[in-house]
PDB file of C-alpha atoms in Angstrom:
ATOM      1  CA  MET A1102      -6.601 -56.830 109.288  1.00  0.00           C
ATOM      2  CA  VAL A1103      -4.007 -59.627 109.097  1.00  0.00           C
ATOM      3  CA  THR A1104      -2.060 -57.703 106.447  1.00  0.00           C
ATOM      4  CA  SER A1105      -2.172 -54.553 108.590  1.00  0.00           C
ATOM      5  CA  ALA A1106      -0.997 -56.456 111.665  1.00  0.00           C
ATOM      6  CA  ARG A1107       1.879 -57.959 109.682  1.00  0.00           C
ATOM      7  CA  SER A1108       2.767 -54.530 108.305  1.00  0.00           C
ATOM      8  CA  TYR A1109       2.803 -52.960 111.783  1.00  0.00           C
ATOM      9  CA  LEU A1110       4.928 -55.819 113.102  1.00  0.00           C
ATOM     10  CA  ALA A1111       7.350 -55.436 110.188  1.00  0.00           C
ATOM     11  CA  HIS A1112       7.714 -51.707 110.868  1.00  0.00           C
ATOM     12  CA  LEU A1113       8.192 -52.463 114.571  1.00  0.00           C
ATOM     13  CA  VAL A1114      11.075 -54.784 113.686  1.00  0.00           C
ATOM     14  CA  ARG A1115      12.539 -52.236 111.257  1.00  0.00           C
ATOM     15  CA  GLY A1116      12.437 -49.591 113.985  1.00  0.00           C
ATOM     16  CA  GLY A1117      14.126 -52.037 116.337  1.00  0.00           C
ATOM     17  CA  LEU A1118      16.949 -52.561 113.861  1.00  0.00           C
ATOM     18  CA  ILE A1119      17.368 -48.791 113.506  1.00  0.00           C
ATOM     19  CA  GLY A1120      17.396 -48.329 117.278  1.00  0.00           C
ATOM     20  CA  THR A1121      20.005 -51.052 117.671  1.00  0.00           C
ATOM     21  CA  ALA A1122      22.177 -49.434 114.993  1.00  0.00           C
ATOM     22  CA  GLU A1123      21.991 -46.094 116.785  1.00  0.00           C
ATOM     23  CA  VAL A1124      23.778 -47.609 119.778  1.00  0.00           C
ATOM     24  CA  VAL A1125      26.604 -49.113 117.699  1.00  0.00           C
ATOM     25  CA  PRO A1126      29.521 -46.767 116.883  1.00  0.00           C
ATOM     26  CA  GLY A1127      30.197 -46.657 113.157  1.00  0.00           C
ATOM     27  CA  VAL A1128      26.771 -47.959 112.128  1.00  0.00           C
ATOM     28  CA  SER A1129      24.192 -45.470 110.875  1.00  0.00           C
ATOM     29  CA  GLY A1130      20.523 -45.722 111.744  1.00  0.00           C
ATOM     30  CA  GLY A1131      19.868 -43.948 108.462  1.00  0.00           C
ATOM     31  CA  THR A1132      21.702 -46.742 106.654  1.00  0.00           C
ATOM     32  CA  ILE A1133      19.492 -49.349 108.326  1.00  0.00           C
ATOM     33  CA  ALA A1134      16.411 -47.299 107.421  1.00  0.00           C
ATOM     34  CA  LEU A1135      17.585 -47.353 103.799  1.00  0.00           C
ATOM     35  CA  VAL A1136      18.257 -51.082 103.835  1.00  0.00           C
ATOM     36  CA  THR A1137      14.915 -51.953 105.437  1.00  0.00           C
ATOM     37  CA  GLY A1138      12.982 -49.771 103.002  1.00  0.00           C
ATOM     38  CA  ILE A1139      11.418 -47.068 105.195  1.00  0.00           C
ATOM     39  CA  TYR A1140      13.973 -44.274 104.822  1.00  0.00           C
ATOM     40  CA  GLU A1141      12.040 -41.880 102.603  1.00  0.00           C
ATOM     41  CA  ALA A1142       8.759 -42.668 104.382  1.00  0.00           C
ATOM     42  CA  LEU A1143      10.370 -41.569 107.648  1.00  0.00           C
ATOM     43  CA  ILE A1144      12.051 -38.516 106.121  1.00  0.00           C
ATOM     44  CA  GLY A1145       8.861 -37.376 104.392  1.00  0.00           C
ATOM     45  CA  SER A1146       6.799 -37.954 107.514  1.00  0.00           C
ATOM     46  CA  ALA A1147       9.273 -36.053 109.676  1.00  0.00           C
ATOM     47  CA  GLY A1148       9.082 -33.121 107.270  1.00  0.00           C
ATOM     48  CA  HIS A1149       5.258 -33.060 107.335  1.00  0.00           C
ATOM     49  CA  LEU A1150       5.230 -33.407 111.122  1.00  0.00           C
ATOM     50  CA  LEU A1151       7.621 -30.499 111.590  1.00  0.00           C
ATOM     51  CA  SER A1152       5.621 -28.381 109.128  1.00  0.00           C
ATOM     52  CA  GLY A1153       2.403 -29.252 110.934  1.00  0.00           C
ATOM     53  CA  LEU A1154       3.812 -28.254 114.301  1.00  0.00           C
ATOM     54  CA  ARG A1155       5.194 -25.008 112.877  1.00  0.00           C
ATOM     55  CA  LEU A1156       1.864 -24.112 111.268  1.00  0.00           C
ATOM     56  CA  ALA A1157       0.018 -24.914 114.493  1.00  0.00           C
ATOM     57  CA  VAL A1158       2.302 -22.569 116.431  1.00  0.00           C
ATOM     58  CA  VAL A1159       1.816 -19.812 113.824  1.00  0.00           C
ATOM     59  CA  ASP A1160      -1.880 -20.208 112.938  1.00  0.00           C
ATOM     60  CA  VAL A1161      -3.646 -21.164 116.161  1.00  0.00           C
ATOM     61  CA  PRO A1162      -2.561 -18.179 118.329  1.00  0.00           C
ATOM     62  CA  ARG A1163      -3.726 -15.700 115.670  1.00  0.00           C
ATOM     63  CA  GLY A1164      -7.073 -17.399 115.169  1.00  0.00           C
ATOM     64  CA  ALA A1165      -6.331 -18.886 111.761  1.00  0.00           C
ATOM     65  CA  GLY A1166      -7.422 -22.320 112.894  1.00  0.00           C
ATOM     66  CA  PHE A1167      -5.822 -25.721 112.664  1.00  0.00           C
ATOM     67  CA  SER A1168      -6.695 -26.557 109.077  1.00  0.00           C
ATOM     68  CA  ARG A1169      -3.261 -26.050 107.499  1.00  0.00           C
ATOM     69  CA  ALA A1170      -1.504 -27.831 110.358  1.00  0.00           C
ATOM     70  CA  GLY A1171      -4.026 -30.655 110.249  1.00  0.00           C
ATOM     71  CA  ALA A1172      -3.501 -31.108 106.519  1.00  0.00           C
ATOM     72  CA  GLU A1173       0.252 -31.525 107.057  1.00  0.00           C
ATOM     73  CA  LEU A1174      -0.218 -33.907 109.977  1.00  0.00           C
ATOM     74  CA  ARG A1175      -2.550 -36.082 107.915  1.00  0.00           C
ATOM     75  CA  ARG A1176       0.239 -36.549 105.368  1.00  0.00           C
ATOM     76  CA  VAL A1177       2.432 -38.213 107.997  1.00  0.00           C
ATOM     77  CA  ARG A1178       2.750 -41.972 107.497  1.00  0.00           C
ATOM     78  CA  TRP A1179       1.617 -42.755 111.033  1.00  0.00           C
ATOM     79  CA  ASP A1180       1.258 -46.436 110.133  1.00  0.00           C
ATOM     80  CA  VAL A1181       5.028 -46.475 109.579  1.00  0.00           C
ATOM     81  CA  VAL A1182       6.227 -43.859 112.062  1.00  0.00           C
ATOM     82  CA  LEU A1183       4.491 -45.018 115.247  1.00  0.00           C
ATOM     83  CA  PRO A1184       5.468 -48.716 115.199  1.00  0.00           C
ATOM     84  CA  ALA A1185       8.979 -47.831 113.975  1.00  0.00           C
ATOM     85  CA  LEU A1186       9.363 -45.303 116.810  1.00  0.00           C
ATOM     86  CA  VAL A1187       8.207 -47.807 119.425  1.00  0.00           C
ATOM     87  CA  GLY A1188      10.622 -50.405 118.075  1.00  0.00           C
ATOM     88  CA  LEU A1189      13.456 -47.864 117.920  1.00  0.00           C
ATOM     89  CA  VAL A1190      13.105 -46.732 121.538  1.00  0.00           C
ATOM     90  CA  CYS A1191      12.697 -50.228 122.960  1.00  0.00           C
ATOM     91  CA  ALA A1192      15.616 -51.640 120.961  1.00  0.00           C
ATOM     92  CA  ALA A1193      17.913 -48.713 121.816  1.00  0.00           C
ATOM     93  CA  LEU A1194      17.292 -49.203 125.541  1.00  0.00           C
ATOM     94  CA  LEU A1195      17.855 -52.946 125.260  1.00  0.00           C
ATOM     95  CA  ALA A1196      20.917 -52.601 123.022  1.00  0.00           C
ATOM     96  CA  ALA A1197      22.490 -50.092 125.395  1.00  0.00           C
ATOM     97  CA  LYS A1198      22.297 -52.798 128.044  1.00  0.00           C
ATOM     98  CA  LEU A1199      23.421 -55.753 125.940  1.00  0.00           C
ATOM     99  CA  LEU A1200      25.878 -54.386 123.375  1.00  0.00           C
ATOM    100  CA  GLU A1201      28.110 -52.429 125.724  1.00  0.00           C
ATOM    101  CA  PRO A1202      29.825 -55.536 127.214  1.00  0.00           C
ATOM    102  CA  VAL A1203      30.004 -57.182 123.765  1.00  0.00           C
ATOM    103  CA  LEU A1204      31.786 -54.183 122.266  1.00  0.00           C
ATOM    104  CA  GLU A1205      34.139 -54.028 125.229  1.00  0.00           C
ATOM    105  CA  GLN A1206      34.982 -57.753 125.337  1.00  0.00           C
ATOM    106  CA  HIS A1207      34.978 -58.572 121.583  1.00  0.00           C
ATOM    107  CA  PRO A1208      35.802 -55.314 119.738  1.00  0.00           C
ATOM    108  CA  VAL A1209      37.542 -56.928 116.739  1.00  0.00           C
ATOM    109  CA  SER A1210      34.751 -59.402 115.987  1.00  0.00           C
ATOM    110  CA  ALA A1211      32.084 -56.739 116.536  1.00  0.00           C
ATOM    111  CA  ARG A1212      33.762 -54.321 114.128  1.00  0.00           C
ATOM    112  CA  ALA A1213      34.131 -57.125 111.568  1.00  0.00           C
ATOM    113  CA  VAL A1214      30.363 -57.704 111.610  1.00  0.00           C
ATOM    114  CA  PHE A1215      29.664 -53.987 111.305  1.00  0.00           C
ATOM    115  CA  PHE A1216      32.238 -53.590 108.517  1.00  0.00           C
ATOM    116  CA  GLY A1217      30.501 -56.271 106.487  1.00  0.00           C
ATOM    117  CA  LEU A1218      27.100 -54.786 107.199  1.00  0.00           C
ATOM    118  CA  VAL A1219      28.023 -51.267 106.046  1.00  0.00           C
ATOM    119  CA  LEU A1220      30.046 -52.500 103.054  1.00  0.00           C
ATOM    120  CA  ALA A1221      27.073 -54.468 101.747  1.00  0.00           C
ATOM    121  CA  SER A1222      24.808 -51.493 102.485  1.00  0.00           C
ATOM    122  CA  LEU A1223      26.728 -49.393  99.949  1.00  0.00           C
ATOM    123  CA  TRP A1224      24.631 -51.051  97.272  1.00  0.00           C
ATOM    124  CA  VAL A1225      21.561 -49.163  98.516  1.00  0.00           C
ATOM    125  CA  PRO A1226      22.574 -45.565  97.641  1.00  0.00           C
ATOM    126  CA  ILE A1227      24.503 -46.776  94.572  1.00  0.00           C
ATOM    127  CA  SER A1228      21.379 -48.428  93.186  1.00  0.00           C
ATOM    128  CA  MET A1229      19.272 -45.398  94.126  1.00  0.00           C
ATOM    129  CA  VAL A1230      21.450 -43.217  91.899  1.00  0.00           C
ATOM    130  CA  GLY A1231      20.284 -45.437  89.049  1.00  0.00           C
ATOM    131  CA  ARG A1232      21.796 -44.650  85.671  1.00  0.00           C
ATOM    132  CA  SER A1233      25.510 -45.036  84.913  1.00  0.00           C
ATOM    133  CA  TRP A1234      27.612 -42.795  87.087  1.00  0.00           C
ATOM    134  CA  ARG A1235      29.190 -39.802  85.411  1.00  0.00           C
ATOM    135  CA  PHE A1236      32.901 -39.132  85.877  1.00  0.00           C
ATOM    136  CA  SER A1237      32.207 -36.014  87.958  1.00  0.00           C
ATOM    137  CA  GLU A1238      29.970 -38.057  90.276  1.00  0.00           C
ATOM    138  CA  VAL A1239      32.674 -40.673  90.772  1.00  0.00           C
ATOM    139  CA  VAL A1240      35.185 -37.923  91.616  1.00  0.00           C
ATOM    140  CA  THR A1241      32.723 -36.332  94.044  1.00  0.00           C
ATOM    141  CA  ALA A1242      32.105 -39.657  95.817  1.00  0.00           C
ATOM    142  CA  VAL A1243      35.850 -40.334  96.086  1.00  0.00           C
ATOM    143  CA  LEU A1244      36.578 -36.866  97.529  1.00  0.00           C
ATOM    144  CA  VAL A1245      33.738 -37.144 100.045  1.00  0.00           C
ATOM    145  CA  ALA A1246      34.927 -40.625 101.003  1.00  0.00           C
ATOM    146  CA  ALA A1247      38.452 -39.291 101.542  1.00  0.00           C
ATOM    147  CA  LEU A1248      37.124 -36.523 103.790  1.00  0.00           C
ATOM    148  CA  ALA A1249      35.037 -38.993 105.799  1.00  0.00           C
ATOM    149  CA  PHE A1250      38.094 -41.268 106.058  1.00  0.00           C
ATOM    150  CA  VAL A1251      40.156 -38.430 107.551  1.00  0.00           C
ATOM    151  CA  LEU A1252      37.428 -37.343 109.976  1.00  0.00           C
ATOM    152  CA  THR A1253      36.906 -40.879 111.275  1.00  0.00           C
ATOM    153  CA  SER A1254      40.657 -41.128 111.857  1.00  0.00           C
ATOM    154  CA  LEU A1255      40.521 -38.474 114.569  1.00  0.00           C
ATOM    155  CA  PRO A1256      41.338 -39.857 118.030  1.00  0.00           C
ATOM    156  CA  PRO A1257      38.614 -39.618 120.674  1.00  0.00           C
ATOM    157  CA  THR A1258      38.675 -36.737 123.117  1.00  0.00           C
ATOM    158  CA  SER A1259      37.479 -36.450 126.679  1.00  0.00           C
ATOM    159  CA  VAL A1260      35.184 -33.584 127.666  1.00  0.00           C
ATOM    160  CA  SER A1261      32.968 -32.731 130.594  1.00  0.00           C
ATOM    161  CA  PRO A1262      29.366 -33.577 129.663  1.00  0.00           C
ATOM    162  CA  ASN A1263      27.831 -30.217 130.580  1.00  0.00           C
ATOM    163  CA  PRO A1264      24.194 -29.728 129.448  1.00  0.00           C
ATOM    164  CA  LEU A1265      24.912 -27.243 126.658  1.00  0.00           C
ATOM    165  CA  PHE A1266      27.610 -29.438 125.139  1.00  0.00           C
ATOM    166  CA  VAL A1267      25.391 -32.520 125.422  1.00  0.00           C
ATOM    167  CA  ALA A1268      22.529 -30.721 123.643  1.00  0.00           C
ATOM    168  CA  LEU A1269      24.812 -29.471 120.849  1.00  0.00           C
ATOM    169  CA  ALA A1270      26.335 -32.921 120.389  1.00  0.00           C
ATOM    170  CA  ALA A1271      22.867 -34.496 120.238  1.00  0.00           C
ATOM    171  CA  ALA A1272      21.748 -31.952 117.624  1.00  0.00           C
ATOM    172  CA  VAL A1273      24.555 -33.115 115.333  1.00  0.00           C
ATOM    173  CA  ALA A1274      24.435 -36.813 116.260  1.00  0.00           C
ATOM    174  CA  VAL A1275      20.739 -37.045 115.374  1.00  0.00           C
ATOM    175  CA  CYS A1276      21.754 -36.543 111.750  1.00  0.00           C
ATOM    176  CA  ALA A1277      22.510 -40.278 111.824  1.00  0.00           C
ATOM    177  CA  LEU A1278      18.763 -40.840 111.752  1.00  0.00           C
ATOM    178  CA  VAL A1279      18.502 -38.665 108.668  1.00  0.00           C
ATOM    179  CA  LEU A1280      21.757 -39.110 106.754  1.00  0.00           C
ATOM    180  CA  PRO A1281      22.780 -42.660 105.815  1.00  0.00           C
ATOM    181  CA  GLY A1282      26.436 -43.392 106.467  1.00  0.00           C
ATOM    182  CA  VAL A1283      26.720 -41.043 109.424  1.00  0.00           C
ATOM    183  CA  SER A1284      26.995 -42.748 112.805  1.00  0.00           C
ATOM    184  CA  GLY A1285      25.636 -40.725 115.690  1.00  0.00           C
ATOM    185  CA  SER A1286      27.206 -43.067 118.236  1.00  0.00           C
ATOM    186  CA  PHE A1287      30.569 -42.770 116.517  1.00  0.00           C
ATOM    187  CA  PHE A1288      30.297 -38.969 116.662  1.00  0.00           C
ATOM    188  CA  LEU A1289      29.548 -39.192 120.388  1.00  0.00           C
ATOM    189  CA  LEU A1290      32.513 -41.541 120.808  1.00  0.00           C
ATOM    190  CA  THR A1291      34.786 -39.021 119.114  1.00  0.00           C
ATOM    191  CA  LEU A1292      33.643 -36.319 121.539  1.00  0.00           C
ATOM    192  CA  GLY A1293      33.949 -38.556 124.584  1.00  0.00           C
ATOM    193  CA  LEU A1294      30.182 -38.640 125.176  1.00  0.00           C
ATOM    194  CA  TYR A1295      29.445 -42.212 124.088  1.00  0.00           C
ATOM    195  CA  GLU A1296      30.000 -43.912 127.432  1.00  0.00           C
ATOM    196  CA  PRO A1297      28.238 -41.150 129.443  1.00  0.00           C
ATOM    197  CA  THR A1298      25.236 -41.447 127.114  1.00  0.00           C
ATOM    198  CA  LEU A1299      25.109 -45.240 127.431  1.00  0.00           C
ATOM    199  CA  SER A1300      25.405 -44.920 131.196  1.00  0.00           C
ATOM    200  CA  ALA A1301      22.606 -42.349 131.273  1.00  0.00           C
ATOM    201  CA  LEU A1302      20.324 -44.712 129.348  1.00  0.00           C
ATOM    202  CA  ASN A1303      21.189 -47.676 131.545  1.00  0.00           C
ATOM    203  CA  ASP A1304      20.881 -45.656 134.785  1.00  0.00           C
ATOM    204  CA  ARG A1305      17.721 -43.829 133.627  1.00  0.00           C
ATOM    205  CA  ASP A1306      19.376 -40.426 134.184  1.00  0.00           C
ATOM    206  CA  LEU A1307      16.298 -38.391 133.207  1.00  0.00           C
ATOM    207  CA  GLY A1308      18.100 -35.047 133.323  1.00  0.00           C
ATOM    208  CA  TYR A1309      20.786 -36.139 130.871  1.00  0.00           C
ATOM    209  CA  ILE A1310      18.267 -37.962 128.687  1.00  0.00           C
ATOM    210  CA  ALA A1311      15.953 -34.910 128.556  1.00  0.00           C
ATOM    211  CA  THR A1312      18.852 -32.612 127.619  1.00  0.00           C
ATOM    212  CA  PHE A1313      19.992 -35.015 124.914  1.00  0.00           C
ATOM    213  CA  ALA A1314      16.446 -35.410 123.585  1.00  0.00           C
ATOM    214  CA  LEU A1315      15.936 -31.634 123.431  1.00  0.00           C
ATOM    215  CA  GLY A1316      19.129 -31.183 121.417  1.00  0.00           C
ATOM    216  CA  ALA A1317      18.137 -34.051 119.132  1.00  0.00           C
ATOM    217  CA  VAL A1318      14.708 -32.530 118.438  1.00  0.00           C
ATOM    218  CA  VAL A1319      16.265 -29.152 117.616  1.00  0.00           C
ATOM    219  CA  GLY A1320      18.842 -30.766 115.331  1.00  0.00           C
ATOM    220  CA  LEU A1321      16.229 -32.879 113.603  1.00  0.00           C
ATOM    221  CA  GLY A1322      14.025 -29.838 113.048  1.00  0.00           C
ATOM    222  CA  LEU A1323      16.871 -27.902 111.468  1.00  0.00           C
ATOM    223  CA  PHE A1324      18.278 -30.702 109.323  1.00  0.00           C
ATOM    224  CA  VAL A1325      15.381 -32.831 108.116  1.00  0.00           C
ATOM    225  CA  LYS A1326      13.808 -30.108 105.980  1.00  0.00           C
ATOM    226  CA  LEU A1327      17.173 -29.375 104.344  1.00  0.00           C
ATOM    227  CA  LEU A1328      17.722 -33.013 103.464  1.00  0.00           C
ATOM    228  CA  GLN A1329      14.153 -33.344 102.214  1.00  0.00           C
ATOM    229  CA  TRP A1330      14.737 -30.352  99.923  1.00  0.00           C
ATOM    230  CA  LEU A1331      18.033 -31.828  98.702  1.00  0.00           C
ATOM    231  CA  LEU A1332      16.381 -35.168  97.870  1.00  0.00           C
ATOM    232  CA  ASP A1333      13.580 -33.349  96.034  1.00  0.00           C
ATOM    233  CA  HIS A1334      15.775 -30.970  94.025  1.00  0.00           C
ATOM    234  CA  HIS A1335      19.254 -32.557  93.870  1.00  0.00           C
ATOM    235  CA  ARG A1336      18.510 -36.244  94.352  1.00  0.00           C
ATOM    236  CA  ARG A1337      21.376 -37.787  92.347  1.00  0.00           C
ATOM    237  CA  ARG A1338      24.012 -35.466  93.771  1.00  0.00           C
ATOM    238  CA  THR A1339      22.781 -36.032  97.323  1.00  0.00           C
ATOM    239  CA  LEU A1340      22.842 -39.798  96.903  1.00  0.00           C
ATOM    240  CA  VAL A1341      26.350 -39.632  95.409  1.00  0.00           C
ATOM    241  CA  VAL A1342      27.528 -37.734  98.497  1.00  0.00           C
ATOM    242  CA  MET A1343      25.777 -40.274 100.732  1.00  0.00           C
ATOM    243  CA  THR A1344      27.649 -43.058  98.982  1.00  0.00           C
ATOM    244  CA  GLY A1345      30.971 -41.323  99.547  1.00  0.00           C
ATOM    245  CA  VAL A1346      30.205 -40.722 103.221  1.00  0.00           C
ATOM    246  CA  MET A1347      29.279 -44.365 103.778  1.00  0.00           C
ATOM    247  CA  ALA A1348      32.417 -45.586 101.993  1.00  0.00           C
ATOM    248  CA  GLY A1349      34.698 -43.264 103.957  1.00  0.00           C
ATOM    249  CA  CYS A1350      33.104 -44.205 107.279  1.00  0.00           C
ATOM    250  CA  LEU A1351      34.180 -47.811 106.713  1.00  0.00           C
ATOM    251  CA  ARG A1352      37.569 -46.728 108.031  1.00  0.00           C
ATOM    252  CA  ALA A1353      36.064 -46.487 111.530  1.00  0.00           C
ATOM    253  CA  LEU A1354      34.988 -50.140 111.338  1.00  0.00           C
ATOM    254  CA  TRP A1355      38.268 -51.760 110.246  1.00  0.00           C
ATOM    255  CA  PRO A1356      38.496 -54.647 112.729  1.00  0.00           C
ATOM    256  CA  TRP A1357      42.178 -54.254 113.602  1.00  0.00           C
ATOM    257  CA  GLN A1358      42.902 -50.793 114.978  1.00  0.00           C
ATOM    258  CA  GLY A1359      44.211 -49.141 118.101  1.00  0.00           C
ATOM    259  CA  GLU A1360      41.495 -48.752 120.717  1.00  0.00           C
ATOM    260  CA  GLU A1361      42.754 -45.334 121.798  1.00  0.00           C
ATOM    261  CA  SER A1362      44.651 -43.942 118.779  1.00  0.00           C
ATOM    262  CA  ARG A1363      42.451 -45.594 116.075  1.00  0.00           C
ATOM    263  CA  THR A1364      45.624 -46.437 114.128  1.00  0.00           C
ATOM    264  CA  LEU A1365      44.917 -48.997 111.405  1.00  0.00           C
ATOM    265  CA  MET A1366      46.819 -52.249 111.861  1.00  0.00           C
ATOM    266  CA  ALA A1367      47.435 -55.365 109.780  1.00  0.00           C
ATOM    267  CA  PRO A1368      45.258 -58.427 110.377  1.00  0.00           C
ATOM    268  CA  SER A1369      46.418 -60.526 113.323  1.00  0.00           C
ATOM    269  CA  GLY A1370      45.170 -63.205 115.669  1.00  0.00           C
ATOM    270  CA  ASP A1371      42.380 -65.549 114.552  1.00  0.00           C
ATOM    271  CA  VAL A1372      41.895 -63.964 111.124  1.00  0.00           C
ATOM    272  CA  GLY A1373      39.611 -66.760 109.922  1.00  0.00           C
ATOM    273  CA  THR A1374      37.071 -66.106 112.671  1.00  0.00           C
ATOM    274  CA  VAL A1375      37.130 -62.370 111.992  1.00  0.00           C
ATOM    275  CA  VAL A1376      36.548 -62.988 108.279  1.00  0.00           C
ATOM    276  CA  LEU A1377      33.622 -65.233 109.183  1.00  0.00           C
ATOM    277  CA  PHE A1378      32.032 -62.460 111.245  1.00  0.00           C
ATOM    278  CA  PHE A1379      32.637 -60.069 108.341  1.00  0.00           C
ATOM    279  CA  LEU A1380      30.826 -62.445 105.981  1.00  0.00           C
ATOM    280  CA  LEU A1381      27.982 -62.790 108.482  1.00  0.00           C
ATOM    281  CA  GLY A1382      27.550 -59.008 108.449  1.00  0.00           C
ATOM    282  CA  MET A1383      27.499 -58.916 104.654  1.00  0.00           C
ATOM    283  CA  GLY A1384      25.147 -61.886 104.545  1.00  0.00           C
ATOM    284  CA  ALA A1385      22.702 -60.258 106.957  1.00  0.00           C
ATOM    285  CA  VAL A1386      22.350 -57.142 104.818  1.00  0.00           C
ATOM    286  CA  THR A1387      22.215 -59.170 101.597  1.00  0.00           C
ATOM    287  CA  ALA A1388      19.396 -61.254 103.069  1.00  0.00           C
ATOM    288  CA  VAL A1389      17.484 -58.104 104.003  1.00  0.00           C
ATOM    289  CA  LEU A1390      17.942 -56.631 100.514  1.00  0.00           C
ATOM    290  CA  VAL A1391      16.822 -59.844  98.812  1.00  0.00           C
ATOM    291  CA  GLY A1392      13.885 -60.146 101.188  1.00  0.00           C
ATOM    292  CA  GLU A1393      12.787 -56.589 100.511  1.00  0.00           C
ATOM    293  CA  HIS A1394      13.082 -57.183  96.759  1.00  0.00           C
ATOM    294  CA  LEU A1395      10.997 -60.347  96.916  1.00  0.00           C
ATOM    295  CA  ALA A1396       8.433 -58.686  99.164  1.00  0.00           C
ATOM    296  CA  LEU A1397       8.144 -55.760  96.756  1.00  0.00           C
ATOM    297  CA  ARG A1398       7.491 -58.136  93.857  1.00  0.00           C
ATOM    298  CA  GLY A1399       4.949 -60.083  95.879  1.00  0.00           C
ATOM    299  CA  ARG A1400       2.672 -57.220  96.885  1.00  0.00           C
ATOM    300  CA  GLY A1401       0.929 -54.313  95.209  1.00  0.00           C
ATOM    301  CA  SER A1402       2.744 -51.030  94.711  1.00  0.00           C
ATOM    302  CA  ASP A1403       0.322 -49.216  97.035  1.00  0.00           C
ATOM    303  CA  GLU A1404       1.509 -51.362  99.932  1.00  0.00           C
ATOM    304  CA  ALA A1405       5.210 -51.239  99.103  1.00  0.00           C
ATOM    305  CA  PRO A1406       7.066 -48.829 101.398  1.00  0.00           C
ATOM    306  CA  THR A1407      10.269 -49.368  99.434  1.00  0.00           C
ATOM    307  CA  GLU A1408       8.948 -48.127  96.107  1.00  0.00           C
ATOM    308  CA  GLU A1409       9.875 -44.536  96.852  1.00  0.00           C
ATOM    309  CA  ILE A1410      13.434 -45.571  97.598  1.00  0.00           C
ATOM    310  CA  THR A1411      14.031 -47.294  94.309  1.00  0.00           C
ATOM    311  CA  ARG A1412      12.525 -44.493  92.276  1.00  0.00           C
ATOM    312  CA  VAL A1413      15.016 -42.173  90.614  1.00  0.00           C
ATOM    313  CA  SER A1414      13.840 -38.662  89.912  1.00  0.00           C
TER     314      SER A1414
END
């Protein structure tokens, strides 16, 4: 019972970290899920949940029963998903309230922390690839990184947040929960929907939130099965692409850049303090990785949620 309570609390904290990351532009919730060791558990569970719901919609109306749907739903890691989801929602609501003024008042220091966090996180997909990288894989990662670099250089735009556009943006932004290295908040920022979304969360705008949630569910349903298939059948190649995406997205987190144009600038001001925040970000992720490694060694493989992540097919 004590072990179960500790496990639930750990997953609650992991979900909270993911939820916090989802509010921060440039930081991927999928990256945090990878770092904290529950990425594949969440992806696999999402796939089984979506399959279960689809089978229920198909089988029950024609009298085929609930057996196939029930079998899929029983494969969901509810012990991981439920506490992580509770932590995610609570942390996202709290972070939307707390981080907004921090990002506005201390943008350089905030980006320095996030830059260090994501840079250290690159070790996760690199280690998941496993064996020595082939030349073609290095080239692929570099090209993907270059593409991500260019895309994150695009200046933000301003658009009217009509319901259809909000739903479509949410359908793409939710990929941040599925694809490490992709920041949903950064995508919203690029489209001019970041501040309206934060305001909707803080003001409890249920209409906006419901529209966003509907788009996110549709996007998740379309994308999660594809990514699950890619990890099952093209694991190394998918992880190589993930690495390139994460590396290229670092451009969005360079501490010194134009707030409106996103032009990269040379270090200025109190560089020492910025470097310190950068090291704090790297240290935080390093501590998590070391902690996960020690925890994995200290418990049985049946209880280790990170074992699937370190396995190379």
